[in-house]
Coordinates of C-alpha atoms in Angstrom, one line a residue:
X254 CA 223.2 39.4 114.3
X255 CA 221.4 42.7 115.0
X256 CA 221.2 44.6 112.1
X257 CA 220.2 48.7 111.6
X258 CA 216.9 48.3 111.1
X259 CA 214.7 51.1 109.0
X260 CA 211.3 51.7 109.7
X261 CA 208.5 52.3 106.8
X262 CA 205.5 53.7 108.4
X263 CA 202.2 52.7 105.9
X264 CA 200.0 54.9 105.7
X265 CA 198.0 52.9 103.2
X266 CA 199.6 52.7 99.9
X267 CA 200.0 49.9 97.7
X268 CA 203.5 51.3 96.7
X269 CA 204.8 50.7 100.6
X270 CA 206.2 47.2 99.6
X271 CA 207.9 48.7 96.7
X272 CA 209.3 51.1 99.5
X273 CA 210.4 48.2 101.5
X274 CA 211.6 46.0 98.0
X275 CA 214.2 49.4 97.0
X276 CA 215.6 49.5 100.8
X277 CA 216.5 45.8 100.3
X278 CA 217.9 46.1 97.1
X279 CA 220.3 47.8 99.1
X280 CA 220.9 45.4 101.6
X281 CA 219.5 46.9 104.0
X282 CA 217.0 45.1 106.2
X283 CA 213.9 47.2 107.1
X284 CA 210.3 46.5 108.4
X285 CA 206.6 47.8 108.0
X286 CA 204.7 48.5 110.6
X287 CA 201.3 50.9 110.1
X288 CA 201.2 54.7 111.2
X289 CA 198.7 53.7 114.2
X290 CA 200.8 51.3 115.6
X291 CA 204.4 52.6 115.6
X292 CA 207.0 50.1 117.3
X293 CA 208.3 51.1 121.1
X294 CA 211.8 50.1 120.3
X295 CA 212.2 53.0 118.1
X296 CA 216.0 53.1 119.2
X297 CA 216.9 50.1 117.1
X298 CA 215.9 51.9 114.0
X299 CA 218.5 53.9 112.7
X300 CA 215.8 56.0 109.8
X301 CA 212.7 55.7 109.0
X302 CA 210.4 56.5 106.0
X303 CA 206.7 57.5 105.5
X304 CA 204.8 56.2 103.0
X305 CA 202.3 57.6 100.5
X306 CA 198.6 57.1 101.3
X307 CA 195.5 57.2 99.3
X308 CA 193.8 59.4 102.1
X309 CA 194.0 63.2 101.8
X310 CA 195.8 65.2 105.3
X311 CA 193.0 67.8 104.9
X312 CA 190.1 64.6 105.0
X313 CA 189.2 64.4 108.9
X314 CA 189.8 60.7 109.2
X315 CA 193.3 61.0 107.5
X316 CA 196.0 59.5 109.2
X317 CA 197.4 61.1 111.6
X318 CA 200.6 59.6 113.9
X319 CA 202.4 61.0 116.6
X320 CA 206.1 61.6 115.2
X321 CA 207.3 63.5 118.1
X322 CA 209.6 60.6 118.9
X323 CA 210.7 60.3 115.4
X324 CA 211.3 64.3 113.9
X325 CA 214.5 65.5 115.3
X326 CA 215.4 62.0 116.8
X327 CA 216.1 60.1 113.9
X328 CA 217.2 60.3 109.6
X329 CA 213.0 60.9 108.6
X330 CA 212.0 60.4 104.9
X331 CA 208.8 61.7 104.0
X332 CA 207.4 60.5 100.6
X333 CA 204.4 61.7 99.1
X334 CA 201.5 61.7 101.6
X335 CA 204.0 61.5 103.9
X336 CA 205.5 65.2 102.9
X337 CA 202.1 66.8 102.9
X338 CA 201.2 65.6 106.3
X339 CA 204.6 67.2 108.2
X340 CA 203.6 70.3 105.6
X341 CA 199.8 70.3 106.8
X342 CA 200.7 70.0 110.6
X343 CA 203.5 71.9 110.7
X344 CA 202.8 75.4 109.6
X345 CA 202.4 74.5 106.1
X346 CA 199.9 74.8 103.5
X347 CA 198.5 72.0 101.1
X348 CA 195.5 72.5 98.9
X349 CA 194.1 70.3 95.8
X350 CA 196.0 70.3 92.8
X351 CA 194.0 72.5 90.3
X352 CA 194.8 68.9 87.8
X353 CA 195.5 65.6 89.5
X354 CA 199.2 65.4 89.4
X355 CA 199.9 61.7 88.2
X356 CA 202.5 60.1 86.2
X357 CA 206.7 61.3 84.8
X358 CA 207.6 64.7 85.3
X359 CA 211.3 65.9 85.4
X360 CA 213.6 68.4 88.0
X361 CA 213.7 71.6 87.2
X362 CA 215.7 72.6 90.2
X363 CA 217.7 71.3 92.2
X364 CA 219.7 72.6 95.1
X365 CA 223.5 72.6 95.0
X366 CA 225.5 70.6 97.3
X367 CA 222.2 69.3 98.9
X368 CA 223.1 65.3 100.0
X369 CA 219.9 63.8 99.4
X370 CA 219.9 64.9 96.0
X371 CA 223.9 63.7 95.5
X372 CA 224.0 62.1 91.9
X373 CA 220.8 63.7 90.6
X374 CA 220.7 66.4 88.0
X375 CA 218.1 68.3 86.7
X376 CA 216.1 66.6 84.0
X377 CA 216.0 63.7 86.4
X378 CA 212.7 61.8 85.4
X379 CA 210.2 61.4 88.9
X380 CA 207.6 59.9 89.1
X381 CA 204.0 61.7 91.0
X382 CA 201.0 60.0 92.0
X383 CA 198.8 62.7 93.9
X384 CA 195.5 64.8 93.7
X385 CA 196.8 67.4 96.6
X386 CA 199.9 69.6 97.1
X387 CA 201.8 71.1 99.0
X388 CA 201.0 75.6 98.6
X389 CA 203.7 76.5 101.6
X390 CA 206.5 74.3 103.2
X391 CA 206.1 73.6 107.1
X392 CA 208.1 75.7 109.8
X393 CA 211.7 75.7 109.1
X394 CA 211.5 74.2 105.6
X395 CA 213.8 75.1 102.7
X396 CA 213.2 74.0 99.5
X397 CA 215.6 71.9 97.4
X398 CA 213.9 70.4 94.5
X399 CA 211.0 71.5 91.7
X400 CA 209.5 70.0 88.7
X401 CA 207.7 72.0 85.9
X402 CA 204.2 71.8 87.8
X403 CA 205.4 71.6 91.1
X404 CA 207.1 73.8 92.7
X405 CA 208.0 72.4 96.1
X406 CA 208.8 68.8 95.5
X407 CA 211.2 68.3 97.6
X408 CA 212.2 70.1 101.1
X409 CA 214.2 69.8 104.1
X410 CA 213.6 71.1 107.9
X411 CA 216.4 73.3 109.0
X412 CA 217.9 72.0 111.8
X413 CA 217.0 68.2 111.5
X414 CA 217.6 64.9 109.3
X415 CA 214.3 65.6 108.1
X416 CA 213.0 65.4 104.2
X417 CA 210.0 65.2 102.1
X418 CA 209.4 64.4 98.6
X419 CA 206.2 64.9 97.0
X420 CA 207.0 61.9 94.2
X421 CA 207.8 58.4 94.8
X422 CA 211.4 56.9 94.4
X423 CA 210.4 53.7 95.1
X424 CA 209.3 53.2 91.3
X425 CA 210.0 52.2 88.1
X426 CA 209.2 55.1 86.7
X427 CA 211.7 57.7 89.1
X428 CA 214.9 57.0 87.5
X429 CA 217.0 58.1 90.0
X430 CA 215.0 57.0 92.6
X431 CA 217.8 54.3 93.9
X432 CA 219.9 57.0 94.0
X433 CA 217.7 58.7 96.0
X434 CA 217.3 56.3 98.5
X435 CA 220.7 55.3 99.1
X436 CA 221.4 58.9 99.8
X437 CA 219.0 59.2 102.7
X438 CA 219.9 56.0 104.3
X439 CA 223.4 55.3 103.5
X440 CA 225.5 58.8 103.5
X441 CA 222.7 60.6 105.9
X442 CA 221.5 58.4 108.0
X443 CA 224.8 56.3 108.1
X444 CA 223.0 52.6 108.0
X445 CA 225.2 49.7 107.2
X446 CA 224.2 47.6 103.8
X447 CA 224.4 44.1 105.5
X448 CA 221.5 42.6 104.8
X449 CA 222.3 39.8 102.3
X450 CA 220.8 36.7 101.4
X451 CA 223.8 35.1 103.3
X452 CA 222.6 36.9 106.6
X453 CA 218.9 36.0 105.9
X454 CA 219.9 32.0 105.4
X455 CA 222.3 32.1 108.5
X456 CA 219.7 33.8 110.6
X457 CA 216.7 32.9 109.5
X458 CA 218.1 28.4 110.4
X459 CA 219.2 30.0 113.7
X460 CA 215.4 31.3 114.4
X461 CA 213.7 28.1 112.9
X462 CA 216.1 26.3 115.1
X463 CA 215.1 28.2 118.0
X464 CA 211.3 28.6 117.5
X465 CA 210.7 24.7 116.6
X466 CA 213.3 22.9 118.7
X467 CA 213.2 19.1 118.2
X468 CA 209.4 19.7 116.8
X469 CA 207.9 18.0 113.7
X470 CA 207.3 19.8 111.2
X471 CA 204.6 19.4 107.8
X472 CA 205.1 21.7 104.5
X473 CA 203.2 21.6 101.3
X474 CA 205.5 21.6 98.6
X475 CA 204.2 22.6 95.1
X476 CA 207.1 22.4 92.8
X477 CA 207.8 26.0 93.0
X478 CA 210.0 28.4 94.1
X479 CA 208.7 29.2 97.5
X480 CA 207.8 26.1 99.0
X481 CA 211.1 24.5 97.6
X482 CA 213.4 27.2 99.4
X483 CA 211.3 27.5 102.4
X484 CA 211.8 22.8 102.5
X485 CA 215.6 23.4 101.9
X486 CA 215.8 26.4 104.9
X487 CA 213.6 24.1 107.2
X488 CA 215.7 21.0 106.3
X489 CA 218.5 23.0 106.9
X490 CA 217.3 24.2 110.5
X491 CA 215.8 21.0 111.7
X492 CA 216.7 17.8 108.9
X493 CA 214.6 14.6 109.1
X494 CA 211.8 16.5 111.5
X495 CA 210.3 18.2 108.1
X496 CA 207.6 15.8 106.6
X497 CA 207.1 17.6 102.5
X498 CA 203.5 16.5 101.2
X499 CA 203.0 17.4 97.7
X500 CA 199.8 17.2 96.0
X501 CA 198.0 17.1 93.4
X502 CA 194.8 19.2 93.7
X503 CA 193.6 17.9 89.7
X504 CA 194.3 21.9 88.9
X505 CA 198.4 21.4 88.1
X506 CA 199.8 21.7 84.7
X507 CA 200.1 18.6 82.6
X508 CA 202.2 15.8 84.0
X509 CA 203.1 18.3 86.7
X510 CA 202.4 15.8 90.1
X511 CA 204.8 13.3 88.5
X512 CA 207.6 15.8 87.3
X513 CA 207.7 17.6 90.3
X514 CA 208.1 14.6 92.5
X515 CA 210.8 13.3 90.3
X516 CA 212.6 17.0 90.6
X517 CA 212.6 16.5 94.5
X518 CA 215.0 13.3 94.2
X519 CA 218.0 13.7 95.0
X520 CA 217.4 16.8 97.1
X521 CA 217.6 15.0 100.4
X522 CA 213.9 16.1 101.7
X523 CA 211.1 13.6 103.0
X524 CA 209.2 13.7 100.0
X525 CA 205.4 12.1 99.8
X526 CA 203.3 12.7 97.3
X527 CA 199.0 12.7 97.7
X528 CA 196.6 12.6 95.0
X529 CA 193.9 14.7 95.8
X530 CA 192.4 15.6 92.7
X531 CA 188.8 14.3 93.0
X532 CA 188.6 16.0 96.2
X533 CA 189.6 19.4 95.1
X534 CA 187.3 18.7 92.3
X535 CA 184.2 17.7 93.9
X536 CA 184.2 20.6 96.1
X537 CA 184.6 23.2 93.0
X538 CA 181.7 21.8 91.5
X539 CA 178.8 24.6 90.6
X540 CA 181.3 27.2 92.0
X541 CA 182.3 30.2 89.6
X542 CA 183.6 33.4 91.9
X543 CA 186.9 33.3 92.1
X544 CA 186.8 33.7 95.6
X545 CA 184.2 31.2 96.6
X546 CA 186.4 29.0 94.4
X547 CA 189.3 29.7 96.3
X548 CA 187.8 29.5 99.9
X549 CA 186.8 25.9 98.9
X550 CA 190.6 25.3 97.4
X551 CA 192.0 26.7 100.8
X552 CA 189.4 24.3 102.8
X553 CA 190.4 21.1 101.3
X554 CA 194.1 22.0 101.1
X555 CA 193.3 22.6 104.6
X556 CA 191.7 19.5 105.0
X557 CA 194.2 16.9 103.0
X558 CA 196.8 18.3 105.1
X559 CA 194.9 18.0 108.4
X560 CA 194.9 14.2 107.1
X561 CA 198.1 14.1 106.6
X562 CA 199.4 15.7 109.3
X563 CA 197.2 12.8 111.5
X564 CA 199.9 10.4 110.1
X565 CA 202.7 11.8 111.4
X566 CA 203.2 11.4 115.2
X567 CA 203.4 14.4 117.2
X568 CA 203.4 16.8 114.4
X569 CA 203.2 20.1 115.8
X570 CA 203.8 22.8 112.6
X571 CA 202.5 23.1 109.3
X572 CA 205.0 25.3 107.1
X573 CA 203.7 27.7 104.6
X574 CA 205.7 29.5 101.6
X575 CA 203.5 32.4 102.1
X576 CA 205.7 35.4 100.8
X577 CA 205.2 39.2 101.1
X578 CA 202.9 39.9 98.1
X579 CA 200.4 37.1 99.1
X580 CA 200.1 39.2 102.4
X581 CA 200.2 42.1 100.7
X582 CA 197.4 41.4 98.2
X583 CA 194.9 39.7 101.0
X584 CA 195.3 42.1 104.2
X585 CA 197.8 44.9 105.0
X586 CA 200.9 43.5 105.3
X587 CA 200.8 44.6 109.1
X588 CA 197.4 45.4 109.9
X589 CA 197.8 49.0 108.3
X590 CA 195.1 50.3 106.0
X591 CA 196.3 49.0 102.8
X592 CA 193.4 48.2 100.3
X593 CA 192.5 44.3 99.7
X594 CA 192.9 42.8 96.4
X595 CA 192.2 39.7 96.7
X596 CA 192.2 36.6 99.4
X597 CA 195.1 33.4 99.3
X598 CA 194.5 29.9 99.9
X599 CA 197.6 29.9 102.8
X600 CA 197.0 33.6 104.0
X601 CA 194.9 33.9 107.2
X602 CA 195.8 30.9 110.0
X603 CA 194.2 27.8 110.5
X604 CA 190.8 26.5 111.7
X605 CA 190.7 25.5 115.5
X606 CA 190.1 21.9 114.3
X607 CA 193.6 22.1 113.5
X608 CA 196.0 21.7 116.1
X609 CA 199.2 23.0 114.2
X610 CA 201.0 26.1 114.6
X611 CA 202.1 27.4 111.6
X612 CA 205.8 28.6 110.2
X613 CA 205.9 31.0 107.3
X614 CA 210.3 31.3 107.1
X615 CA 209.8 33.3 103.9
X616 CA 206.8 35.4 104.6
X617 CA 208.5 39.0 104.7
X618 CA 210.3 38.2 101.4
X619 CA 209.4 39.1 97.8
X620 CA 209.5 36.6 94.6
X621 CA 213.0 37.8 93.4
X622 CA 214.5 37.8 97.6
X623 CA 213.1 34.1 97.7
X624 CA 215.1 33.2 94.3
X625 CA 218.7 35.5 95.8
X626 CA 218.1 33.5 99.0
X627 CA 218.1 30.1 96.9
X628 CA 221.0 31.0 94.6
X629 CA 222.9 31.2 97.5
X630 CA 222.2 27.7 99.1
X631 CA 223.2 26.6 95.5
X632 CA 219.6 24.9 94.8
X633 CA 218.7 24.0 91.4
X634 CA 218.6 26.7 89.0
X635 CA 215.7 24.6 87.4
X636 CA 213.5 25.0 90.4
X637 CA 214.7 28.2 91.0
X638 CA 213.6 29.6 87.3
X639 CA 210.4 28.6 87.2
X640 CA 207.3 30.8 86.9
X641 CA 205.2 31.2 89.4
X642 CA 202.1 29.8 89.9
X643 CA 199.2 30.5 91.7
X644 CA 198.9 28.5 94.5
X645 CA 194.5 27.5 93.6
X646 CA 196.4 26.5 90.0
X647 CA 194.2 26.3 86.7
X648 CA 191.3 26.7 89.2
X649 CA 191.5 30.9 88.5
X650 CA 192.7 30.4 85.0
X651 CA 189.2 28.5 84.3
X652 CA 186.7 31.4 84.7
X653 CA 183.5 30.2 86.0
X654 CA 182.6 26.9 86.8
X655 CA 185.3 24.0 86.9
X656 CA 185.1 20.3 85.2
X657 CA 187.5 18.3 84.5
X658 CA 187.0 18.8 80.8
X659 CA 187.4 22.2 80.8
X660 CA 190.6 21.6 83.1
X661 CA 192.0 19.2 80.3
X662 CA 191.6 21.5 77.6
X663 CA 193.3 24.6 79.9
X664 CA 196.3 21.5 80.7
X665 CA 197.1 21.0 77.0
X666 CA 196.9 24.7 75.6
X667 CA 199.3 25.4 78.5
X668 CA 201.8 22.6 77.9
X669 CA 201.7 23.9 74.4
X670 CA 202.3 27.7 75.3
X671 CA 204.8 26.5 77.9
X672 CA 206.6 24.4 75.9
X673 CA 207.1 26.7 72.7
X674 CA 208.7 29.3 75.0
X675 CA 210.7 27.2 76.4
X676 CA 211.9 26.3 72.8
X677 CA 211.8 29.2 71.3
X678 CA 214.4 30.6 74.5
X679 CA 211.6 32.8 75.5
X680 CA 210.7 31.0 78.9
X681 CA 213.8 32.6 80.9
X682 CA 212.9 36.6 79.4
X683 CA 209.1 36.1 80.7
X684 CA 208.8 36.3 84.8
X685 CA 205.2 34.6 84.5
X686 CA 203.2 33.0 81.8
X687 CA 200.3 30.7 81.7
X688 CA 196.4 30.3 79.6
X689 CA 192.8 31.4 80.7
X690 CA 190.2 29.5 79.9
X691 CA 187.2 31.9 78.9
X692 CA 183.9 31.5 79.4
X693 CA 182.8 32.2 75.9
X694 CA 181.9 30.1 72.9
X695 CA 183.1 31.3 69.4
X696 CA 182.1 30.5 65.6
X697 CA 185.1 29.0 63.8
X698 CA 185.5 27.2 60.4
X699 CA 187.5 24.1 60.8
X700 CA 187.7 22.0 57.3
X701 CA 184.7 23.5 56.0
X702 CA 182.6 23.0 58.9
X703 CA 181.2 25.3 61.7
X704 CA 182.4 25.5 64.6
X705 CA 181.5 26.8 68.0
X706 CA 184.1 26.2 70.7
X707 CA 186.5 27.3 73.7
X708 CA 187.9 30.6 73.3
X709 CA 191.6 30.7 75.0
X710 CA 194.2 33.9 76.0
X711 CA 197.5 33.9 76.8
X712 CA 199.2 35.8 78.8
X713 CA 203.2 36.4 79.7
X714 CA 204.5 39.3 81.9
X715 CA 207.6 40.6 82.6
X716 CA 208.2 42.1 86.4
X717 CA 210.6 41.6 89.3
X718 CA 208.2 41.3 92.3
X719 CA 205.1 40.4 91.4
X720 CA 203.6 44.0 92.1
X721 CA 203.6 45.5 89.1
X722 CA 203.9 43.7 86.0
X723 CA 204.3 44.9 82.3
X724 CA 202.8 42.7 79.3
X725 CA 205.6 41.0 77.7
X726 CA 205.9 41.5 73.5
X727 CA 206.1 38.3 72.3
X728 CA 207.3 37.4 68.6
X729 CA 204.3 37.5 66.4
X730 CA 205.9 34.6 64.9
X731 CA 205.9 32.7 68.1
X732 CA 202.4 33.8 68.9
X733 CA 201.2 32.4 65.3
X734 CA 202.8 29.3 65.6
X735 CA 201.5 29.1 69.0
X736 CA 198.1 29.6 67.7
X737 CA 197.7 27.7 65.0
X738 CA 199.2 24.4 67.4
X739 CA 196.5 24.9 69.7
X740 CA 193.9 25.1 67.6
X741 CA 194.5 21.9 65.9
X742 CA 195.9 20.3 69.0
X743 CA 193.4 21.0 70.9
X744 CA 190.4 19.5 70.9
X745 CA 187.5 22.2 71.9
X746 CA 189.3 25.5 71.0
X747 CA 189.1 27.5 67.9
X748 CA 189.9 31.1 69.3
X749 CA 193.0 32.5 70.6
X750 CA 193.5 36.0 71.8
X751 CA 196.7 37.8 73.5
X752 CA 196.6 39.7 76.6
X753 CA 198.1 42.8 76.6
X754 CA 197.0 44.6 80.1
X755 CA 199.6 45.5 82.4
X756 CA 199.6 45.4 86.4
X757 CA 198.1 47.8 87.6
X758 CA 195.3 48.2 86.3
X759 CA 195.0 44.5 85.7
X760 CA 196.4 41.7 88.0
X761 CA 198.4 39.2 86.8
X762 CA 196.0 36.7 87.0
X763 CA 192.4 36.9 85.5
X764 CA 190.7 36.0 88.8

């Protein structure tokens, strides 16, 4: 099924996969490719959108495409960067912002009748993120939206489907900015909303089907979401060819390897399950960065599977459950300019040693698209409401150097936090909880004697992607009770603390 397709051009932003997250809400399929390497089958888009960027258009190196067969052509969308750069290079004016122009702001003005605005009054709550702005539209421009400190936040060119917006729709914080969206690309540029997890199953088995023919196929399950609905869309596409290898890296939660292979019964998937622990744990030893420690967990993952794989006759894949923000996070999500966060163990191919080719089925989907796609092959709810969890496990929740002590203590302050919210009805309402292991000793008093122990946080967010993430206010009577068992469950810890950073400026994770 060829569906209209929308084109996001990045032009380095980290909101350009909340872009692409809002289009699909929509059911609309779209794709990112950077601004320096814009697609030759520009036909088969039916709109396109620009991104923001963290460059400025007046810098020298700022981006700088060639939209001559886009302006005009096709439904254009300017957001943000995006709107300054067809202002600067088009017989408009941008300048610095006297003040950096960041956070809620509201419409002061709003043209009448004006589609892309259809549904949105003034008072509307946008959202800005920009240290420039646009001083005079570009040739042909009319303007058809303000705030209270700026003055030409939205335009369109006379004469083409062409807009720009100088705040961002795509987030949270734009409250209308759905609306906004479905305005440009449904009743403008006329694009049909049938992307649906449906389609995606149906056409993402044909594809498999077609890529790995009667080819064998390794995956590395992990209990969670992603690996267990890329197994059932593989098993789906090929059947007995897919060989699952769980293990058990010594970094899961408590009782985890055993739990999870008892979950996969039943489920009709090849199933084996590989205890690996003193492996992963020998090569961690004396490492503290975070990303030396997970270089090392990607090597041996890397290498058990190589192992593995050696068993299986004529195995020719290895399948991943990489998903978009683990591409996101480690390179550009298409070799645009977006900034690096932070490397993944199954991001980045395989070493030559390795003679596998690799299949990533879920790899331009985000967490909540992975769970819709599930629902609707009816898998488990169980599986499919669990948190995530990083794929280098308790490794990046220990910070510094890993023993196995330290990883039993981090095991049982987590089954503990785990368990209570599960018992308390709190598990479902948080997207992703879990304990960090600190590298700090504190004094306690524990029956009249000093202490001088492990010091433990805990942390629970609420968010829908995995992007951004808000801290999640928990019960102080849940966080009491929670305390107090650890600290006389727990052998080693006498110190528990509550994180309370959001995402940005924090990650999710501590390392």
């Amino acid at each position: 099924m060829q569906h209209n397709k929308v084109l996001i051009l990045d032009f380095g932003s980290q909101y350009t996969q909340l872009i692409a997250r809002r289009v699909r809400e929509l059911n609309i399929y779209c794709e990112i490719h950077p601004f320096n390497k814009i697609p030759t089958d520009l036909d088969s888009f039916k709109a396109v959108i620009l991104s923001g960027s963290p460059s400025s258009v007046r810098a020298e190196n700022a981006p700088h495409p060639d939209l001559s067969e886009i302006r005009g052509h096709v439904p254009l969308l300017a957001v943000c960067y995006g709107a300054q750069y067809l202002s600067h290079f088009s017989g408009g004016l941008v300048e610095p912002s006297n003040t950096r122009e960041y956070g809620r702001a509201n419409l002061t003005f709003v043209m009448d009748n004006q589609p892309l605005f259809d549904q949105i009054n003034i008072g509307s709550q946008v959202w800005m993120s920009h240290s420039d702005t646009i001083k005079q539209l570009p040739t042909n421009g009319t303007l058809i939206a303000s705030t209270g400190d700026v003055e030409n936040a939205a335009f369109v060119i006379e004469g083409e489907q062409t807009y720009g917006i100088q705040f961002h729709p795509e987030v949270y914080h734009s409250t209308d900015g759905k609306q906004l969206l479905e305005n440009f690309l449904v009743h403008i540029a006329k694009v049909e909303q049938d992307w649906t997890p449906q389609s995606f199953v149906e056409e993402t088995v044909a594809a498999l089907q077609e890529q790995i023919g009667d080819d064998k196929v390794v995956l590395g399950l992990s209990g969670g979401v992603d690996s267990s609905v890329a197994a059932i869309l593989l098993h789906k596409a090929i059947g007995t060819n897919l060989y699952c290898i769980f293990v058990n890296n010594g970094l899961l939660r408590k009782n985890e390897f055993e739990s999870v292979l008892a979950q996969y019964e039943g489920m009709g998937l090849n199933v084996k399950g590989v205890d690996a622990s003193a492996r992963f744990l020998d090569a961690l030893a004396g490492l503290s960065d975070p990303e030396m420690k997970r270089k090392a967990i990607g090597r041996v993952f890397i290498e058990v599977f190589d192992d593995e794989a050696h068993q299986i006759k004529d195995v020719k894949w290895l399948a991943q459950g990489t998903i978009y923000p683990d591409v996101i996070e480690s390179v550009s999500a298409t070799g645009g300019p977006s900034a690096t966060i932070k490397s993944h163990h199954n991001v980045g191919g395989l070493p030559d040693f390795m003679k596998l080719k690799v299949v990533e089925p879920l790899k331009a989907l985000f967490k909540d698209e992975v769970r819709r796609v599930g629902a609707s092959m009816r898998m488990d709810e169980a599986i499919l409401g669990r948190h995530p969890f990083p794929g280098p496990g308790l490794a990046i929740r220990i910070l510094g150097d890993i023993t196995a002590e330290k990883v039993r203590i981090l095991q049982e302050v987590d089954a503990v936090f785990i368990d209570n919210l599960k018992s308390w009805n709190l598990y479902d309402k948080v997207w992703q909880a879990g304990a960090i292991l600190l590298p700090v000793n504190s004094v306690g008093v524990m029956g009249d004697e000093r202490t001088y122990e492990k010091c433990v946080a805990l942390r629970a967010v609420e968010s829908t992607d995995g992007m951004t993430a808000d801290w999640v206010n928990l019960p102080y009577e849940f966080l009491q009770k929670t305390s107090n068992e650890i600290i006389n469950k727990v052998k080693g810890v006498n110190r528990v603390v509550y994180d309370i950073s959001s995402k940005p400026p924090a990650t999710i994770e501590w390392e």
